[in-house]
């Protein structure tokens, strides 16, 4: 059972629920590795969500990260080893992984939201200025473009 006494896990779980709510009817959740339920986090290389885009049959991974504030002007979205962990998931499964980051506001209603492909999140810290093209409305439903492979 998830440990939501830790405020970080509670916020992470709330943000995951928010992201799931933005997926809509075109997506089916294949698996959800909820924050707080990650006693095996160090050995598991799955992202938070694995979803199927029903119209195309494409399966993708989504790693959800909520940060209430920036750290040194950057978004610290992962521990140093985690980007490589998610790349291993892509290599093993062939599924693309996207990193969805919410900042400011609350996990249920972040002030800013970004959705970027894992290959653009090579490092565990991201500069918001470099993410402008991936910024999205935090309340807009997600869409997936099978032709470009982009989650928007």
XYZ file of N, CA and C in Angstrom:
456
model
N 0.845 -1.190 0.000
C 0.000 0.000 0.000
C 0.884 1.245 0.000
N 0.572 2.232 -0.799
C 1.384 3.440 -0.845
C 1.456 4.139 0.506
N 2.617 4.751 0.781
C 2.823 5.504 2.014
C 2.607 6.979 1.718
N 1.379 7.460 1.945
C 1.078 8.851 1.657
C 1.263 9.745 2.870
N 1.923 9.228 3.935
C 2.277 10.092 5.055
C 3.444 10.986 4.658
N 4.221 10.568 3.673
C 5.305 11.394 3.136
C 4.673 12.390 2.164
N 4.764 13.706 2.451
C 4.113 14.691 1.582
C 4.599 14.654 0.137
N 5.846 14.257 -0.079
C 6.366 14.163 -1.444
C 5.627 13.086 -2.221
N 5.405 11.936 -1.592
C 4.675 10.859 -2.259
C 3.221 11.238 -2.484
N 2.624 11.914 -1.511
C 1.227 12.338 -1.661
C 1.092 13.302 -2.839
N 2.014 14.250 -2.960
C 1.972 15.205 -4.074
C 2.205 14.489 -5.403
N 3.147 13.548 -5.419
C 3.414 12.790 -6.644
C 2.206 11.989 -7.087
N 1.537 11.348 -6.136
C 0.343 10.561 -6.449
C -0.778 11.469 -6.968
N -0.948 12.628 -6.326
C -1.986 13.569 -6.765
C -1.704 14.053 -8.189
N -0.434 14.312 -8.510
C -0.096 14.756 -9.863
C -0.318 13.629 -10.873
N 0.024 12.407 -10.509
C -0.242 11.267 -11.397
C -1.736 11.165 -11.694
N -2.569 11.321 -10.673
C -4.026 11.283 -10.874
C -4.459 12.403 -11.821
N -3.850 13.584 -11.669
C -4.175 14.704 -12.555
C -3.820 14.353 -14.005
N -2.637 13.806 -14.217
C -2.211 13.427 -15.570
C -3.154 12.365 -16.135
N -3.509 11.373 -15.336
C -4.441 10.335 -15.788
C -5.767 10.960 -16.209
N -6.226 11.947 -15.447
C -7.470 12.632 -15.783
C -7.405 13.380 -17.103
N -6.206 13.711 -17.557
C -6.034 14.430 -18.824
C -5.864 13.495 -20.020
N -5.833 12.198 -19.775
C -5.625 11.258 -20.882
C -6.863 11.091 -21.750
N -8.031 11.056 -21.173
C -9.244 10.973 -21.969
C -9.521 9.598 -22.542
N -10.562 9.539 -23.363
C -11.088 8.262 -23.865
C -10.215 7.595 -24.924
N -9.261 8.318 -25.486
C -8.389 7.728 -26.504
C -7.253 6.907 -25.911
N -7.163 6.878 -24.578
C -6.070 6.177 -23.913
C -6.599 5.142 -22.929
N -5.832 4.058 -22.794
C -6.128 3.021 -21.800
C -4.881 2.830 -20.955
N -5.067 2.816 -19.639
C -3.931 2.602 -18.745
C -3.589 1.122 -18.741
N -2.363 0.808 -19.116
C -1.863 -0.562 -19.103
C -1.309 -0.874 -17.720
N -0.535 0.065 -17.153
C -0.038 -0.100 -15.782
C 0.197 1.264 -15.157
N 0.067 1.295 -13.826
C 0.272 2.515 -13.051
C 1.112 2.146 -11.848
N 2.345 2.604 -11.836
C 3.270 2.376 -10.721
C 3.243 3.614 -9.845
N 2.250 3.704 -8.980
C 2.008 4.919 -8.214
C 3.156 5.293 -7.291
N 3.442 6.617 -7.208
C 4.403 7.116 -6.223
C 3.936 6.692 -4.848
N 4.873 6.333 -4.000
C 4.534 5.876 -2.658
C 4.419 4.374 -2.608
N 4.241 3.742 -3.761
C 4.149 2.284 -3.815
C 5.430 1.738 -4.415
N 6.510 2.472 -4.264
C 7.741 2.152 -4.961
C 8.819 1.613 -4.036
N 8.514 0.648 -3.202
C 9.555 0.056 -2.386
C 10.626 -0.569 -3.247
N 10.278 -0.918 -4.472
C 11.208 -1.551 -5.395
C 11.753 -0.545 -6.400
N 11.652 0.727 -6.091
C 12.007 1.784 -7.043
C 13.416 1.643 -7.603
N 14.349 1.225 -6.792
C 15.733 1.170 -7.247
C 15.948 0.107 -8.328
N 15.122 -0.941 -8.342
C 15.347 -2.001 -9.319
C 14.366 -1.955 -10.488
N 13.244 -1.273 -10.300
C 12.244 -1.193 -11.354
C 12.620 -0.069 -12.315
N 12.482 -0.326 -13.602
C 12.824 0.713 -14.565
C 11.610 1.190 -15.342
N 10.417 0.867 -14.857
C 9.194 1.302 -15.523
C 8.849 2.739 -15.151
N 8.307 3.495 -16.096
C 7.809 4.830 -15.757
C 6.517 4.713 -14.944
N 6.038 5.842 -14.436
C 4.829 5.837 -13.611
C 3.643 5.211 -14.338
N 3.464 5.584 -15.586
C 2.319 5.108 -16.366
C 2.789 4.450 -17.658
N 2.136 3.377 -18.007
C 2.264 2.798 -19.340
C 0.847 2.817 -19.891
N 0.656 3.496 -21.023
C -0.679 3.665 -21.582
C -0.693 3.276 -23.054
N -1.867 2.884 -23.498
C -2.062 2.569 -24.915
C -2.931 3.645 -25.540
N -2.489 4.158 -26.675
C -3.301 5.075 -27.468
C -4.199 4.186 -28.326
N -5.472 4.131 -27.992
C -6.386 3.161 -28.603
C -6.537 3.302 -30.117
N -6.691 4.509 -30.667
C -6.856 4.594 -32.119
C -5.685 4.019 -32.916
N -4.459 4.141 -32.390
C -3.291 3.666 -33.139
C -2.720 2.360 -32.604
N -3.104 1.986 -31.367
C -2.537 0.794 -30.739
C -1.131 1.010 -30.202
N -0.652 2.247 -30.241
C 0.692 2.573 -29.763
C 0.722 2.585 -28.238
N 1.746 1.955 -27.668
C 1.938 1.954 -26.216
C 3.112 2.875 -25.899
N 2.914 3.733 -24.895
C 3.956 4.677 -24.477
C 4.071 4.673 -22.957
N 5.202 5.134 -22.470
C 5.408 5.319 -21.042
C 5.349 6.800 -20.711
N 4.843 7.104 -19.510
C 4.786 8.488 -19.041
C 5.347 8.540 -17.628
N 6.373 9.330 -17.444
C 6.921 9.576 -16.107
C 6.396 10.930 -15.645
N 5.688 10.941 -14.523
C 5.049 12.147 -14.000
C 5.878 12.730 -12.863
N 6.159 14.015 -12.928
C 6.923 14.683 -11.870
C 6.284 16.015 -11.541
N 5.997 16.218 -10.264
C 5.488 17.504 -9.806
C 6.529 18.140 -8.898
N 6.806 19.403 -9.133
C 7.719 20.163 -8.290
C 7.043 21.481 -7.930
N 6.927 21.745 -6.639
C 6.265 22.976 -6.203
C 7.116 24.203 -6.514
N 8.435 24.038 -6.500
C 9.337 25.156 -6.768
C 10.511 24.680 -7.626
N 11.213 25.645 -8.182
C 12.431 25.340 -8.929
C 13.587 25.208 -7.949
N 14.612 24.489 -8.349
C 15.808 24.304 -7.533
C 16.976 24.915 -8.287
N 17.481 26.041 -7.779
C 18.571 26.726 -8.480
C 18.171 27.181 -9.870
N 16.903 27.535 -10.048
C 16.411 27.980 -11.348
C 16.084 26.859 -12.313
N 16.281 25.612 -11.896
C 16.024 24.451 -12.748
C 14.942 23.565 -12.151
N 14.405 22.707 -12.989
C 13.462 21.688 -12.540
C 14.265 20.422 -12.304
N 14.357 20.020 -11.066
C 15.050 18.776 -10.731
C 14.014 17.658 -10.842
N 13.959 16.996 -11.987
C 12.871 16.049 -12.255
C 13.211 14.617 -11.875
N 14.480 14.326 -11.658
C 14.862 12.939 -11.392
C 16.162 12.893 -10.597
N 16.403 11.748 -9.987
C 17.712 11.497 -9.388
C 18.682 11.241 -10.546
N 19.972 11.349 -10.272
C 20.963 11.274 -11.356
C 20.878 10.001 -12.190
N 20.546 8.874 -11.569
C 20.531 7.596 -12.284
C 19.231 7.357 -13.056
N 18.176 8.115 -12.773
C 16.865 7.785 -13.334
C 16.709 7.986 -14.838
N 17.251 9.035 -15.457
C 17.095 9.120 -16.916
C 17.600 7.865 -17.634
N 18.727 7.325 -17.190
C 19.257 6.098 -17.803
C 18.329 4.920 -17.549
N 17.698 4.895 -16.392
C 16.754 3.832 -16.043
C 15.579 3.815 -17.030
N 15.050 4.997 -17.345
C 13.928 5.059 -18.282
C 14.377 4.767 -19.710
N 15.617 5.098 -20.049
C 16.136 4.727 -21.373
C 16.230 3.206 -21.497
N 16.581 2.525 -20.398
C 16.607 1.049 -20.416
C 15.209 0.502 -20.686
N 14.190 1.140 -20.117
C 12.809 0.727 -20.365
C 12.495 0.836 -21.860
N 12.877 1.944 -22.472
C 12.643 2.143 -23.905
C 13.367 1.084 -24.726
N 14.605 0.809 -24.370
C 15.387 -0.199 -25.090
C 14.763 -1.581 -24.943
N 14.333 -1.926 -23.739
C 13.781 -3.260 -23.474
C 12.408 -3.466 -24.097
N 11.585 -2.408 -24.149
C 10.203 -2.570 -24.605
C 9.950 -2.030 -26.006
N 10.776 -1.090 -26.438
C 10.520 -0.406 -27.704
C 9.506 0.716 -27.569
N 9.019 0.986 -26.355
C 8.018 2.031 -26.126
C 8.707 3.370 -25.878
N 8.178 4.412 -26.477
C 8.671 5.759 -26.191
C 8.261 6.138 -24.771
N 9.073 6.970 -24.138
C 8.748 7.483 -22.808
C 8.703 9.001 -22.881
N 7.696 9.563 -22.239
C 7.541 11.010 -22.140
C 7.617 11.406 -20.678
N 8.207 12.559 -20.428
C 8.299 13.102 -19.079
C 7.301 14.252 -18.997
N 6.339 14.129 -18.091
C 5.355 15.183 -17.871
C 5.676 15.815 -16.523
N 6.011 17.104 -16.559
C 6.424 17.824 -15.359
C 5.433 18.941 -15.078
N 4.971 19.007 -13.836
C 4.141 20.113 -13.378
C 4.919 20.918 -12.362
N 4.833 22.243 -12.454
C 5.521 23.098 -11.480
C 4.576 24.181 -10.981
N 4.822 24.610 -9.729
C 4.016 25.664 -9.131
C 2.592 25.215 -8.875
N 1.790 26.094 -8.348
C 0.400 25.768 -8.058
C 0.300 24.578 -7.126
N -0.580 23.650 -7.470
C -0.755 22.418 -6.704
C -0.614 21.235 -7.652
N -0.422 20.026 -7.114
C -0.325 18.861 -8.010
C -1.579 18.670 -8.859
N -2.725 19.030 -8.305
C -3.989 18.869 -9.031
C -4.221 19.984 -10.046
N -3.506 21.084 -9.874
C -3.653 22.241 -10.766
C -2.328 23.009 -10.824
N -1.333 22.425 -11.487
C -0.029 23.095 -11.555
C -0.110 24.396 -12.354
N 0.767 25.311 -12.010
C 0.821 26.574 -12.737
C 1.368 26.359 -14.151
N 2.378 25.506 -14.260
C 2.989 25.199 -15.555
C 3.053 23.688 -15.742
N 2.961 23.264 -16.989
C 3.111 21.844 -17.301
C 3.909 21.718 -18.592
N 4.791 20.733 -18.587
C 5.619 20.430 -19.756
C 5.476 18.946 -20.074
N 5.486 18.623 -21.356
C 5.460 17.224 -21.793
C 6.546 17.076 -22.852
N 7.625 16.376 -22.475
C 8.732 16.253 -23.407
C 9.150 14.802 -23.562
N 9.659 14.465 -24.739
C 10.148 13.103 -24.936
C 11.392 12.871 -24.078
N 11.555 11.654 -23.623
C 12.680 11.319 -22.750
C 14.019 11.723 -23.358
N 14.168 11.582 -24.664
C 15.462 11.908 -25.270
C 15.810 13.384 -25.109
N 14.821 14.233 -24.813
C 15.082 15.652 -24.559
C 15.365 15.916 -23.083
N 15.175 14.908 -22.243
C 15.410 15.034 -20.796
C 16.616 14.181 -20.429
N 17.724 14.444 -21.075
C 18.923 13.626 -20.884
C 19.491 13.725 -19.483
N 19.307 14.878 -18.864
C 19.881 15.119 -17.539
C 18.767 15.190 -16.495
N 19.148 15.067 -15.239
C 18.138 15.044 -14.184
C 17.642 16.438 -13.808
N 18.256 17.474 -14.352
C 17.776 18.840 -14.130
C 17.483 19.483 -15.477
N 16.362 20.186 -15.534
C 15.930 20.814 -16.780
C 15.782 22.314 -16.577
N 16.203 23.086 -17.557
C 16.048 24.530 -17.502
C 14.711 24.892 -18.143
N 13.811 25.555 -17.404
C 12.500 25.892 -17.970
C 12.577 26.702 -19.261
N 13.594 27.553 -19.412
C 13.722 28.353 -20.638
C 13.908 27.454 -21.863
N 14.584 26.331 -21.684
C 14.800 25.406 -22.787
C 13.619 24.490 -23.060
N 12.590 24.593 -22.233
C 11.424 23.712 -22.371
C 10.215 24.404 -22.986
N 10.376 25.641 -23.429
C 9.223 26.417 -23.902
C 8.407 25.683 -24.961
N 9.075 25.004 -25.861
C 8.326 24.324 -26.937
C 7.508 23.141 -26.420
N 7.802 22.678 -25.195
C 7.078 21.549 -24.614
C 6.046 21.977 -23.572
N 5.932 23.291 -23.379
C 4.955 23.779 -22.404
C 3.550 23.563 -22.942
N 2.645 23.189 -22.045
C 1.264 22.915 -22.442
C 0.320 23.443 -21.382
N -0.935 23.595 -21.740
C -1.967 23.999 -20.792
C -2.155 22.859 -19.796
N -1.994 23.119 -18.491
C -2.091 22.049 -17.490
C -3.481 21.439 -17.346
N -4.482 22.017 -18.021
C -5.844 21.487 -17.922
C -6.345 20.883 -19.234
N -5.533 20.954 -20.282
C -5.944 20.440 -21.596
C -5.706 18.933 -21.682
N -6.639 18.232 -22.289
C -6.505 16.785 -22.489
C -5.302 16.498 -23.390
N -4.656 15.376 -23.124
C -3.533 14.950 -23.952
C -4.038 14.392 -25.275
N -3.209 14.546 -26.297
C -3.457 13.901 -27.583
C -2.142 13.255 -28.018
N -2.255 12.250 -28.857
C -1.069 11.562 -29.362
C -1.130 11.560 -30.876
N -0.030 11.939 -31.502
C 0.070 11.949 -32.954
C 0.935 10.769 -33.385
N 0.321 9.688 -33.892
C 1.101 8.514 -34.279
C 2.112 8.796 -35.390
N 1.815 9.742 -36.271
C 2.730 10.037 -37.379
C 4.055 10.602 -36.873
N 3.990 11.507 -35.908
C 5.222 12.115 -35.383
C 5.706 11.432 -34.109
N 4.829 10.640 -33.483
C 5.187 9.997 -32.222
C 5.193 10.960 -31.058
N 4.447 12.065 -31.182
C 4.449 13.098 -30.144
C 3.214 13.007 -29.255
N 3.448 13.103 -27.959
C 2.374 13.251 -26.979
C 2.269 14.736 -26.712
N 1.073 15.276 -26.899
C 0.892 16.732 -26.751
C -0.190 17.019 -25.735
